[in-house]
PDB file of C-alpha atoms in Angstrom:
ATOM      1  CA  MET A  21     -14.014   4.193 -11.962  1.00 89.00           C
ATOM      2  CA  GLN A  22     -13.153   7.826 -12.471  1.00 93.00           C
ATOM      3  CA  GLU A  23     -14.207   8.534  -8.895  1.00 95.00           C
ATOM      4  CA  LEU A  24     -12.347   5.504  -7.519  1.00 97.00           C
ATOM      5  CA  LEU A  25      -9.115   6.530  -9.218  1.00 97.00           C
ATOM      6  CA  GLU A  26      -9.537  10.064  -7.899  1.00 97.00           C
ATOM      7  CA  ILE A  27     -10.019   8.817  -4.307  1.00 97.00           C
ATOM      8  CA  ILE A  28      -6.882   6.686  -4.475  1.00 98.00           C
ATOM      9  CA  ALA A  29      -4.744   9.400  -6.059  1.00 98.00           C
ATOM     10  CA  LYS A  30      -5.904  12.108  -3.656  1.00 97.00           C
ATOM     11  CA  ALA A  31      -5.086   9.900  -0.681  1.00 96.00           C
ATOM     12  CA  LEU A  32      -1.545   9.340  -1.968  1.00 97.00           C
ATOM     13  CA  VAL A  33      -0.429  12.835  -2.924  1.00 96.00           C
ATOM     14  CA  ASN A  34       0.554  15.971  -1.025  1.00 91.00           C
ATOM     15  CA  ASN A  35      -1.529  18.221  -3.252  1.00 93.00           C
ATOM     16  CA  PRO A  36      -4.976  16.616  -3.543  1.00 93.00           C
ATOM     17  CA  ASP A  37      -6.467  19.846  -4.923  1.00 92.00           C
ATOM     18  CA  VAL A  38      -4.362  19.452  -8.038  1.00 95.00           C
ATOM     19  CA  VAL A  39      -5.542  15.895  -8.795  1.00 97.00           C
ATOM     20  CA  THR A  40      -7.829  15.479 -11.792  1.00 97.00           C
ATOM     21  CA  VAL A  41      -9.093  12.419 -13.628  1.00 97.00           C
ATOM     22  CA  ASN A  42     -10.277  12.786 -17.186  1.00 97.00           C
ATOM     23  CA  LYS A  43     -12.293  10.065 -18.866  1.00 95.00           C
ATOM     24  CA  VAL A  44     -11.976   9.183 -22.539  1.00 95.00           C
ATOM     25  CA  GLU A  45     -14.432   6.521 -23.654  1.00 92.00           C
ATOM     26  CA  GLU A  46     -14.108   4.443 -26.760  1.00 87.00           C
ATOM     27  CA  ASP A  47     -16.078   1.340 -27.712  1.00 84.00           C
ATOM     28  CA  SER A  48     -13.851  -1.258 -26.156  1.00 88.00           C
ATOM     29  CA  THR A  49     -11.568   0.813 -23.958  1.00 92.00           C
ATOM     30  CA  LEU A  50     -11.901   3.261 -21.138  1.00 94.00           C
ATOM     31  CA  LEU A  51      -8.958   5.596 -20.834  1.00 95.00           C
ATOM     32  CA  LEU A  52      -8.508   7.364 -17.509  1.00 97.00           C
ATOM     33  CA  GLU A  53      -6.066  10.244 -17.561  1.00 97.00           C
ATOM     34  CA  LEU A  54      -4.772  10.910 -14.078  1.00 97.00           C
ATOM     35  CA  LYS A  55      -3.072  14.252 -13.602  1.00 98.00           C
ATOM     36  CA  VAL A  56      -1.175  15.154 -10.441  1.00 97.00           C
ATOM     37  CA  ALA A  57       1.180  17.952  -9.415  1.00 97.00           C
ATOM     38  CA  PRO A  58       4.692  17.414 -10.858  1.00 97.00           C
ATOM     39  CA  GLU A  59       6.146  16.953  -7.363  1.00 95.00           C
ATOM     40  CA  ASP A  60       3.551  14.243  -6.654  1.00 96.00           C
ATOM     41  CA  MET A  61       4.419  12.054  -9.646  1.00 97.00           C
ATOM     42  CA  GLY A  62       6.564   9.825  -7.471  1.00 97.00           C
ATOM     43  CA  LYS A  63       3.713   9.379  -4.999  1.00 97.00           C
ATOM     44  CA  VAL A  64       1.448   7.793  -7.608  1.00 97.00           C
ATOM     45  CA  ILE A  65       4.147   5.911  -9.503  1.00 97.00           C
ATOM     46  CA  GLY A  66       6.412   4.646  -6.733  1.00 96.00           C
ATOM     47  CA  ARG A  67       9.731   2.884  -6.911  1.00 94.00           C
ATOM     48  CA  GLN A  68       9.904   0.855 -10.119  1.00 93.00           C
ATOM     49  CA  GLY A  69       6.282   1.781 -10.782  1.00 95.00           C
ATOM     50  CA  ARG A  70       5.038  -0.330  -7.912  1.00 95.00           C
ATOM     51  CA  ILE A  71       2.338   2.085  -6.784  1.00 98.00           C
ATOM     52  CA  ALA A  72       1.138   2.694 -10.345  1.00 98.00           C
ATOM     53  CA  ARG A  73       0.930  -1.065 -10.849  1.00 96.00           C
ATOM     54  CA  ALA A  74      -1.123  -1.491  -7.670  1.00 97.00           C
ATOM     55  CA  ILE A  75      -3.473   1.312  -8.770  1.00 98.00           C
ATOM     56  CA  ARG A  76      -3.966  -0.342 -12.168  1.00 97.00           C
ATOM     57  CA  THR A  77      -4.602  -3.712 -10.523  1.00 96.00           C
ATOM     58  CA  VAL A  78      -7.323  -2.452  -8.178  1.00 97.00           C
ATOM     59  CA  VAL A  79      -9.044  -0.240 -10.755  1.00 97.00           C
ATOM     60  CA  ARG A  80      -9.076  -3.018 -13.368  1.00 95.00           C
ATOM     61  CA  SER A  81     -10.367  -5.522 -10.879  1.00 95.00           C
ATOM     62  CA  ALA A  82     -13.116  -3.137  -9.774  1.00 94.00           C
ATOM     63  CA  SER A  83     -14.177  -2.573 -13.366  1.00 92.00           C
ATOM     64  CA  ALA A  84     -14.041  -6.207 -14.441  1.00 86.00           C
ATOM     65  CA  ARG A  85     -17.825  -6.254 -14.743  1.00 82.00           C
ATOM     66  CA  ASP A  86     -17.993  -3.935 -17.707  1.00 79.00           C
ATOM     67  CA  ASN A  87     -16.027  -5.743 -20.316  1.00 84.00           C
ATOM     68  CA  ARG A  88     -13.923  -2.844 -21.459  1.00 89.00           C
ATOM     69  CA  ARG A  89     -10.176  -2.548 -21.281  1.00 90.00           C
ATOM     70  CA  VAL A  90      -9.270   0.071 -18.713  1.00 94.00           C
ATOM     71  CA  LEU A  91      -6.138   2.096 -19.379  1.00 95.00           C
ATOM     72  CA  ILE A  92      -4.671   4.510 -16.867  1.00 96.00           C
ATOM     73  CA  GLU A  93      -2.282   7.192 -17.986  1.00 96.00           C
ATOM     74  CA  ILE A  94      -0.416   9.276 -15.425  1.00 97.00           C
ATOM     75  CA  MET A  95       0.579  12.812 -16.323  1.00 96.00           C
ATOM     76  CA  GLU A  96       1.849  15.984 -14.724  1.00 95.00           C
ATOM     77  CA  ASN A  97      -0.774  18.601 -14.046  1.00 89.00           C
ATOM     78  CA  VAL A  98       0.771  21.877 -15.160  1.00 82.00           C
TER      79      VAL A  98
ATOM     80  CA  MET B  24       0.377  11.841  17.713  1.00 48.00           C
ATOM     81  CA  ARG B  25       3.362  13.340  16.017  1.00 63.00           C
ATOM     82  CA  ASP B  26       4.099  16.993  16.518  1.00 77.00           C
ATOM     83  CA  ILE B  27       6.944  19.294  15.577  1.00 87.00           C
ATOM     84  CA  GLU B  28       7.808  22.920  16.236  1.00 90.00           C
ATOM     85  CA  GLU B  29       8.869  25.210  13.480  1.00 92.00           C
ATOM     86  CA  THR B  30       9.897  28.829  13.233  1.00 90.00           C
ATOM     87  CA  GLY B  31       9.701  31.224  10.330  1.00 89.00           C
ATOM     88  CA  ARG B  32       9.417  34.894   9.555  1.00 87.00           C
ATOM     89  CA  THR B  33       5.638  34.547   9.585  1.00 88.00           C
ATOM     90  CA  VAL B  34       3.194  31.880  10.766  1.00 91.00           C
ATOM     91  CA  GLU B  35       2.459  31.020   7.128  1.00 91.00           C
ATOM     92  CA  GLU B  36       6.102  30.495   6.289  1.00 91.00           C
ATOM     93  CA  ALA B  37       6.657  28.350   9.367  1.00 92.00           C
ATOM     94  CA  LEU B  38       3.623  26.247   8.472  1.00 93.00           C
ATOM     95  CA  GLU B  39       4.826  25.743   4.928  1.00 92.00           C
ATOM     96  CA  VAL B  40       8.176  24.434   6.159  1.00 92.00           C
ATOM     97  CA  ALA B  41       6.514  22.253   8.807  1.00 91.00           C
ATOM     98  CA  LEU B  42       4.164  20.641   6.268  1.00 90.00           C
ATOM     99  CA  GLU B  43       7.091  19.863   4.039  1.00 89.00           C
ATOM    100  CA  ARG B  44       8.998  18.320   6.925  1.00 88.00           C
ATOM    101  CA  LEU B  45       6.025  16.174   7.916  1.00 84.00           C
ATOM    102  CA  ASN B  46       5.193  15.399   4.316  1.00 81.00           C
ATOM    103  CA  VAL B  47       1.477  16.079   4.803  1.00 81.00           C
ATOM    104  CA  THR B  48      -1.140  18.581   3.651  1.00 82.00           C
ATOM    105  CA  ALA B  49      -2.684  21.392   5.695  1.00 83.00           C
ATOM    106  CA  GLU B  50      -5.880  19.351   6.197  1.00 77.00           C
ATOM    107  CA  GLU B  51      -4.014  16.645   8.040  1.00 76.00           C
ATOM    108  CA  VAL B  52      -2.668  18.789  10.861  1.00 84.00           C
ATOM    109  CA  GLU B  53      -3.636  20.992  13.764  1.00 82.00           C
ATOM    110  CA  VAL B  54      -1.660  24.191  14.204  1.00 89.00           C
ATOM    111  CA  GLU B  55      -0.965  25.938  17.464  1.00 88.00           C
ATOM    112  CA  VAL B  56       0.620  29.381  17.291  1.00 91.00           C
ATOM    113  CA  ILE B  57       3.202  29.824  20.048  1.00 90.00           C
ATOM    114  CA  THR B  58       4.399  33.301  19.060  1.00 87.00           C
ATOM    115  CA  GLU B  59       3.116  35.463  16.244  1.00 85.00           C
ATOM    116  CA  GLY B  60       5.909  36.712  14.073  1.00 77.00           C
ATOM    117  CA  ASN B  61       6.931  40.299  14.368  1.00 74.00           C
ATOM    118  CA  ARG B  62       8.705  41.800  11.437  1.00 66.00           C
ATOM    119  CA  GLY B  63      10.147  44.592  13.559  1.00 63.00           C
ATOM    120  CA  PHE B  64      10.723  48.136  12.492  1.00 58.00           C
ATOM    121  CA  MET B  65      10.876  48.287   8.699  1.00 58.00           C
ATOM    122  CA  GLY B  66      11.763  44.628   8.665  1.00 57.00           C
ATOM    123  CA  ILE B  67      15.208  45.338  10.037  1.00 58.00           C
ATOM    124  CA  PHE B  68      15.135  46.100  13.748  1.00 60.00           C
ATOM    125  CA  GLY B  69      13.793  43.928  16.525  1.00 62.00           C
ATOM    126  CA  GLY B  70      12.137  41.321  14.294  1.00 72.00           C
ATOM    127  CA  ALA B  71      10.947  38.205  16.166  1.00 82.00           C
ATOM    128  CA  PRO B  72      10.304  34.927  14.369  1.00 87.00           C
ATOM    129  CA  ALA B  73       6.937  33.224  14.427  1.00 90.00           C
ATOM    130  CA  LYS B  74       6.864  29.934  16.251  1.00 92.00           C
ATOM    131  CA  ILE B  75       4.228  27.248  15.787  1.00 93.00           C
ATOM    132  CA  ARG B  76       3.516  23.700  16.844  1.00 91.00           C
ATOM    133  CA  VAL B  77       2.115  21.422  14.168  1.00 91.00           C
ATOM    134  CA  MET B  78       0.398  18.159  15.030  1.00 83.00           C
ATOM    135  CA  ILE B  79      -0.757  15.395  12.718  1.00 77.00           C
ATOM    136  CA  LYS B  80      -4.405  14.761  13.474  1.00 72.00           C
ATOM    137  CA  GLU B  81      -4.966  11.218  12.432  1.00 72.00           C
ATOM    138  CA  ASN B  82      -3.428   7.888  13.274  1.00 84.00           C
ATOM    139  CA  PRO B  83      -2.808   5.145  10.708  1.00 91.00           C
ATOM    140  CA  MET B  84      -5.899   3.157  11.680  1.00 92.00           C
ATOM    141  CA  ASP B  85      -8.255   6.108  11.207  1.00 89.00           C
ATOM    142  CA  LYS B  86      -6.641   7.006   7.915  1.00 91.00           C
ATOM    143  CA  ALA B  87      -6.875   3.435   6.636  1.00 95.00           C
ATOM    144  CA  LEU B  88     -10.534   3.153   7.640  1.00 94.00           C
ATOM    145  CA  ALA B  89     -11.459   6.516   6.125  1.00 92.00           C
ATOM    146  CA  PHE B  90      -9.765   5.542   2.866  1.00 96.00           C
ATOM    147  CA  LEU B  91     -11.397   2.114   2.583  1.00 97.00           C
ATOM    148  CA  GLU B  92     -14.851   3.487   3.478  1.00 95.00           C
ATOM    149  CA  LYS B  93     -14.522   6.021   0.663  1.00 95.00           C
ATOM    150  CA  VAL B  94     -13.492   3.300  -1.768  1.00 97.00           C
ATOM    151  CA  ILE B  95     -16.451   1.115  -0.830  1.00 96.00           C
ATOM    152  CA  ASP B  96     -18.841   4.063  -1.133  1.00 94.00           C
ATOM    153  CA  SER B  97     -17.611   4.918  -4.592  1.00 95.00           C
ATOM    154  CA  LEU B  98     -18.074   1.329  -5.777  1.00 94.00           C
ATOM    155  CA  ALA B  99     -21.612   1.208  -4.383  1.00 91.00           C
ATOM    156  CA  ILE B 100     -21.050  -2.103  -2.634  1.00 92.00           C
ATOM    157  CA  GLU B 101     -22.605  -3.060   0.672  1.00 93.00           C
ATOM    158  CA  ALA B 102     -19.736  -3.840   2.949  1.00 95.00           C
ATOM    159  CA  GLU B 103     -18.538  -3.293   6.462  1.00 95.00           C
ATOM    160  CA  VAL B 104     -14.982  -2.409   7.429  1.00 96.00           C
ATOM    161  CA  VAL B 105     -13.752  -3.460  10.851  1.00 96.00           C
ATOM    162  CA  ALA B 106     -10.320  -2.696  12.281  1.00 95.00           C
ATOM    163  CA  ALA B 107      -8.586  -4.075  15.351  1.00 95.00           C
ATOM    164  CA  LYS B 108      -5.169  -3.443  16.813  1.00 93.00           C
ATOM    165  CA  ASP B 109      -3.012  -6.285  18.088  1.00 92.00           C
ATOM    166  CA  ASP B 110       0.654  -6.945  18.819  1.00 90.00           C
ATOM    167  CA  ARG B 111       1.404  -7.451  15.120  1.00 90.00           C
ATOM    168  CA  GLY B 112      -0.115  -4.154  14.017  1.00 92.00           C
ATOM    169  CA  ILE B 113      -3.540  -3.410  12.602  1.00 96.00           C
ATOM    170  CA  LYS B 114      -5.882  -5.972  11.147  1.00 96.00           C
ATOM    171  CA  ILE B 115      -8.645  -4.744   8.876  1.00 97.00           C
ATOM    172  CA  GLU B 116     -11.439  -6.969   7.669  1.00 97.00           C
ATOM    173  CA  ILE B 117     -13.994  -6.194   4.999  1.00 97.00           C
ATOM    174  CA  GLU B 118     -17.168  -8.245   4.874  1.00 97.00           C
ATOM    175  CA  GLY B 119     -20.125  -7.781   2.601  1.00 95.00           C
ATOM    176  CA  GLN B 120     -21.735  -8.391  -0.756  1.00 90.00           C
ATOM    177  CA  ASN B 121     -19.986  -8.175  -4.113  1.00 89.00           C
ATOM    178  CA  VAL B 122     -16.615  -7.788  -2.446  1.00 95.00           C
ATOM    179  CA  GLY B 123     -15.110 -10.178  -5.000  1.00 94.00           C
ATOM    180  CA  MET B 124     -14.043  -7.217  -7.107  1.00 94.00           C
ATOM    181  CA  LEU B 125     -11.846  -6.104  -4.208  1.00 96.00           C
ATOM    182  CA  ILE B 126     -10.172  -9.520  -4.078  1.00 96.00           C
ATOM    183  CA  GLY B 127      -9.536 -10.048  -7.777  1.00 94.00           C
ATOM    184  CA  ARG B 128      -8.007 -13.010  -9.564  1.00 89.00           C
ATOM    185  CA  ARG B 129      -5.897 -15.065  -7.147  1.00 86.00           C
ATOM    186  CA  GLY B 130      -6.205 -12.279  -4.588  1.00 91.00           C
ATOM    187  CA  GLN B 131      -4.133  -9.881  -6.677  1.00 92.00           C
ATOM    188  CA  ALA B 132      -6.431  -6.929  -6.042  1.00 96.00           C
ATOM    189  CA  LEU B 133      -6.489  -7.735  -2.330  1.00 96.00           C
ATOM    190  CA  ASP B 134      -2.680  -7.622  -2.232  1.00 94.00           C
ATOM    191  CA  ALA B 135      -2.703  -4.304  -4.117  1.00 97.00           C
ATOM    192  CA  TRP B 136      -5.328  -2.814  -1.776  1.00 98.00           C
ATOM    193  CA  ARG B 137      -3.255  -3.839   1.208  1.00 97.00           C
ATOM    194  CA  TYR B 138      -0.164  -2.247  -0.315  1.00 97.00           C
ATOM    195  CA  LEU B 139      -1.942   1.026  -1.128  1.00 98.00           C
ATOM    196  CA  THR B 140      -3.692   1.135   2.258  1.00 98.00           C
ATOM    197  CA  ASN B 141      -0.347   0.735   4.046  1.00 97.00           C
ATOM    198  CA  ILE B 142       1.170   3.637   2.123  1.00 97.00           C
ATOM    199  CA  ILE B 143      -1.830   5.897   2.635  1.00 96.00           C
ATOM    200  CA  ALA B 144      -2.309   5.088   6.330  1.00 95.00           C
ATOM    201  CA  ASN B 145       1.370   5.599   7.163  1.00 93.00           C
ATOM    202  CA  LYS B 146       1.883   8.744   5.130  1.00 90.00           C
ATOM    203  CA  GLY B 147       3.635  11.336   7.284  1.00 78.00           C
ATOM    204  CA  VAL B 148       3.543   9.153  10.361  1.00 75.00           C
ATOM    205  CA  ARG B 149       6.696   8.572  12.379  1.00 68.00           C
ATOM    206  CA  GLU B 150       5.733   5.202  13.833  1.00 75.00           C
ATOM    207  CA  ARG B 151       4.549   3.121  10.932  1.00 85.00           C
ATOM    208  CA  GLU B 152       1.936   0.483  11.587  1.00 92.00           C
ATOM    209  CA  ARG B 153       1.819  -2.675   9.561  1.00 94.00           C
ATOM    210  CA  ILE B 154      -1.688  -3.188   8.210  1.00 96.00           C
ATOM    211  CA  ARG B 155      -3.007  -6.615   7.336  1.00 96.00           C
ATOM    212  CA  LEU B 156      -6.088  -6.684   5.185  1.00 97.00           C
ATOM    213  CA  ASP B 157      -8.585  -9.446   4.636  1.00 97.00           C
ATOM    214  CA  ILE B 158     -11.714  -9.461   2.531  1.00 97.00           C
ATOM    215  CA  ALA B 159     -14.517 -11.992   3.082  1.00 96.00           C
ATOM    216  CA  GLY B 160     -12.034 -14.294   4.814  1.00 96.00           C
ATOM    217  CA  TYR B 161     -10.050 -14.788   1.589  1.00 96.00           C
ATOM    218  CA  ARG B 162      -6.651 -14.228   3.164  1.00 94.00           C
ATOM    219  CA  ALA B 163      -7.447 -16.497   6.125  1.00 95.00           C
ATOM    220  CA  ARG B 164      -8.475 -19.329   3.774  1.00 95.00           C
ATOM    221  CA  ARG B 165      -5.443 -18.706   1.588  1.00 94.00           C
ATOM    222  CA  VAL B 166      -3.124 -18.819   4.618  1.00 95.00           C
ATOM    223  CA  ALA B 167      -4.635 -22.139   5.722  1.00 97.00           C
ATOM    224  CA  MET B 168      -4.234 -23.512   2.194  1.00 96.00           C
ATOM    225  CA  LEU B 169      -0.595 -22.354   1.986  1.00 97.00           C
ATOM    226  CA  GLU B 170       0.267 -23.784   5.397  1.00 97.00           C
ATOM    227  CA  ASP B 171      -1.159 -27.086   4.243  1.00 97.00           C
ATOM    228  CA  LEU B 172       0.827 -26.881   0.993  1.00 97.00           C
ATOM    229  CA  ALA B 173       4.010 -26.107   2.963  1.00 98.00           C
ATOM    230  CA  LYS B 174       3.528 -29.171   5.168  1.00 97.00           C
ATOM    231  CA  ARG B 175       2.778 -31.492   2.246  1.00 97.00           C
ATOM    232  CA  THR B 176       5.825 -30.146   0.423  1.00 97.00           C
ATOM    233  CA  ALA B 177       8.012 -30.747   3.477  1.00 97.00           C
ATOM    234  CA  LYS B 178       6.870 -34.357   3.516  1.00 97.00           C
ATOM    235  CA  ARG B 179       7.693 -34.778  -0.184  1.00 97.00           C
ATOM    236  CA  VAL B 180      11.147 -33.211   0.207  1.00 96.00           C
ATOM    237  CA  ARG B 181      11.960 -35.577   3.065  1.00 95.00           C
ATOM    238  CA  GLU B 182      10.744 -38.612   1.162  1.00 95.00           C
ATOM    239  CA  ARG B 183      12.509 -37.779  -2.092  1.00 94.00           C
ATOM    240  CA  ARG B 184      15.554 -36.167  -0.444  1.00 93.00           C
ATOM    241  CA  ARG B 185      15.466 -33.667  -3.275  1.00 94.00           C
ATOM    242  CA  PRO B 186      14.516 -29.983  -3.478  1.00 95.00           C
ATOM    243  CA  VAL B 187      10.950 -29.192  -4.510  1.00 97.00           C
ATOM    244  CA  ARG B 188      10.115 -26.003  -6.368  1.00 97.00           C
ATOM    245  CA  LEU B 189       6.686 -24.494  -5.812  1.00 97.00           C
ATOM    246  CA  GLU B 190       4.745 -22.462  -8.363  1.00 95.00           C
ATOM    247  CA  GLN B 191       5.205 -18.703  -8.579  1.00 94.00           C
ATOM    248  CA  MET B 192       3.689 -16.776  -5.695  1.00 92.00           C
ATOM    249  CA  SER B 193       3.242 -13.248  -4.429  1.00 89.00           C
ATOM    250  CA  PRO B 194       5.603 -12.012  -1.686  1.00 90.00           C
ATOM    251  CA  ALA B 195       2.808 -12.336   0.886  1.00 89.00           C
ATOM    252  CA  ASP B 196       2.149 -15.950  -0.099  1.00 93.00           C
ATOM    253  CA  ARG B 197       5.824 -16.869  -0.117  1.00 96.00           C
ATOM    254  CA  ARG B 198       6.173 -15.399   3.333  1.00 95.00           C
ATOM    255  CA  ILE B 199       3.594 -17.879   4.639  1.00 96.00           C
ATOM    256  CA  ILE B 200       5.581 -20.833   3.222  1.00 97.00           C
ATOM    257  CA  HIS B 201       8.849 -19.550   4.749  1.00 97.00           C
ATOM    258  CA  ILE B 202       7.251 -18.936   8.150  1.00 96.00           C
ATOM    259  CA  THR B 203       5.467 -22.277   8.235  1.00 97.00           C
ATOM    260  CA  LEU B 204       8.706 -24.180   7.643  1.00 97.00           C
ATOM    261  CA  GLN B 205      11.142 -21.961   9.536  1.00 95.00           C
ATOM    262  CA  ASN B 206      11.302 -24.319  12.523  1.00 95.00           C
ATOM    263  CA  GLU B 207      11.927 -27.485  10.502  1.00 95.00           C
ATOM    264  CA  ALA B 208      15.572 -28.084  11.390  1.00 93.00           C
ATOM    265  CA  ASP B 209      16.266 -30.445   8.476  1.00 94.00           C
ATOM    266  CA  LEU B 210      14.794 -28.218   5.747  1.00 95.00           C
ATOM    267  CA  GLU B 211      15.533 -24.848   4.263  1.00 95.00           C
ATOM    268  CA  THR B 212      13.429 -22.543   2.121  1.00 96.00           C
ATOM    269  CA  VAL B 213      14.645 -19.912  -0.328  1.00 96.00           C
ATOM    270  CA  SER B 214      12.897 -17.724  -2.888  1.00 96.00           C
ATOM    271  CA  GLU B 215      14.354 -17.783  -6.377  1.00 96.00           C
ATOM    272  CA  GLY B 216      13.671 -15.933  -9.608  1.00 95.00           C
ATOM    273  CA  ARG B 217      12.432 -12.467 -10.363  1.00 91.00           C
ATOM    274  CA  GLU B 218       9.109 -10.900  -9.468  1.00 83.00           C
ATOM    275  CA  PRO B 219       6.413 -11.712 -10.331  1.00 81.00           C
ATOM    276  CA  TYR B 220       7.732 -15.197 -11.119  1.00 91.00           C
ATOM    277  CA  ARG B 221       9.549 -15.767  -7.824  1.00 95.00           C
ATOM    278  CA  GLN B 222       9.155 -19.279  -6.471  1.00 97.00           C
ATOM    279  CA  VAL B 223       9.886 -20.880  -3.149  1.00 97.00           C
ATOM    280  CA  VAL B 224      12.272 -23.841  -3.222  1.00 97.00           C
ATOM    281  CA  VAL B 225      12.166 -26.210  -0.274  1.00 97.00           C
ATOM    282  CA  SER B 226      15.360 -28.284   0.118  1.00 95.00           C
ATOM    283  CA  PRO B 227      16.907 -30.734   2.535  1.00 94.00           C
ATOM    284  CA  LYS B 228      19.362 -28.733   4.620  1.00 88.00           C
ATOM    285  CA  GLY B 229      22.994 -28.792   3.571  1.00 71.00           C
ATOM    286  CA  GLU B 230      22.086 -29.857   0.066  1.00 55.00           C
ATOM    287  CA  LEU B 231      24.372 -27.980  -2.318  1.00 51.00           C
ATOM    288  CA  ARG B 232      22.454 -26.715  -5.265  1.00 53.00           C
ATOM    289  CA  TYR B 233      22.809 -24.642  -8.377  1.00 51.00           C
ATOM    290  CA  GLY B 234      21.067 -21.334  -8.710  1.00 50.00           C
ATOM    291  CA  ASN B 235      21.129 -18.087  -6.773  1.00 47.00           C
ATOM    292  CA  ARG B 236      21.148 -18.887  -3.114  1.00 49.00           C
ATOM    293  CA  LYS B 237      20.307 -16.422  -0.436  1.00 46.00           C
TER     294      LYS B 237
END
């Protein structure tokens, strides 16, 4: 899932080199921390969060098989 | 292929401006140097600007395919991606095993993949191409089902002479209902409510109703 999120984010932004995805695993949740360049925040969030919502939908659907809750947090990479 | 010319004090500076104008990264373009910049004597006398031509390499279809192939690889599913161009834009179909995870509950993931693929494929492109996406024939079956629902609803509205409200649907699904009934002269269709709870209401034409009308 980490890799999938990275592929999607890198395809959306202007600075793919600055994209990182950090994984924090707990028993029942998987937290993916997506960091992008500050100027690319809009590219992964979108108007009214529409892009972020689409990213969450596809990543959750792809990880439905392992029964963990998948959380995606988007942050500025500074 | 989209190309622009840009000038700057140096080739690097011109390229930086050009990439910003095109809203792409250096990997997505080809650069042709028309004139090397010349800073002139001590940067004051006789300086000539650098001039370059910058071209975007890929077209939307290639970008969409490359993106979806990468996605499928990373999920380790066996699937084939086929794209075709027609008068309505680009149609991409994914067929294979375990593609259910790309469709999701009620096709929600499929809608989200289509949305993301459209953004990614058209990034930095002047002439946007509308991309339709189908996975294992899901969309085609859904369209057939919605067309059938639209026709049955039309029949009910005519019989009852009253508006009929359908269940909440995605924008793509609502579009099918509207299109299917757009040529029925005695009926009208409007979407009401807020996303994601928007519903199509099919009414006899001329019927004055409460609610927010389009």
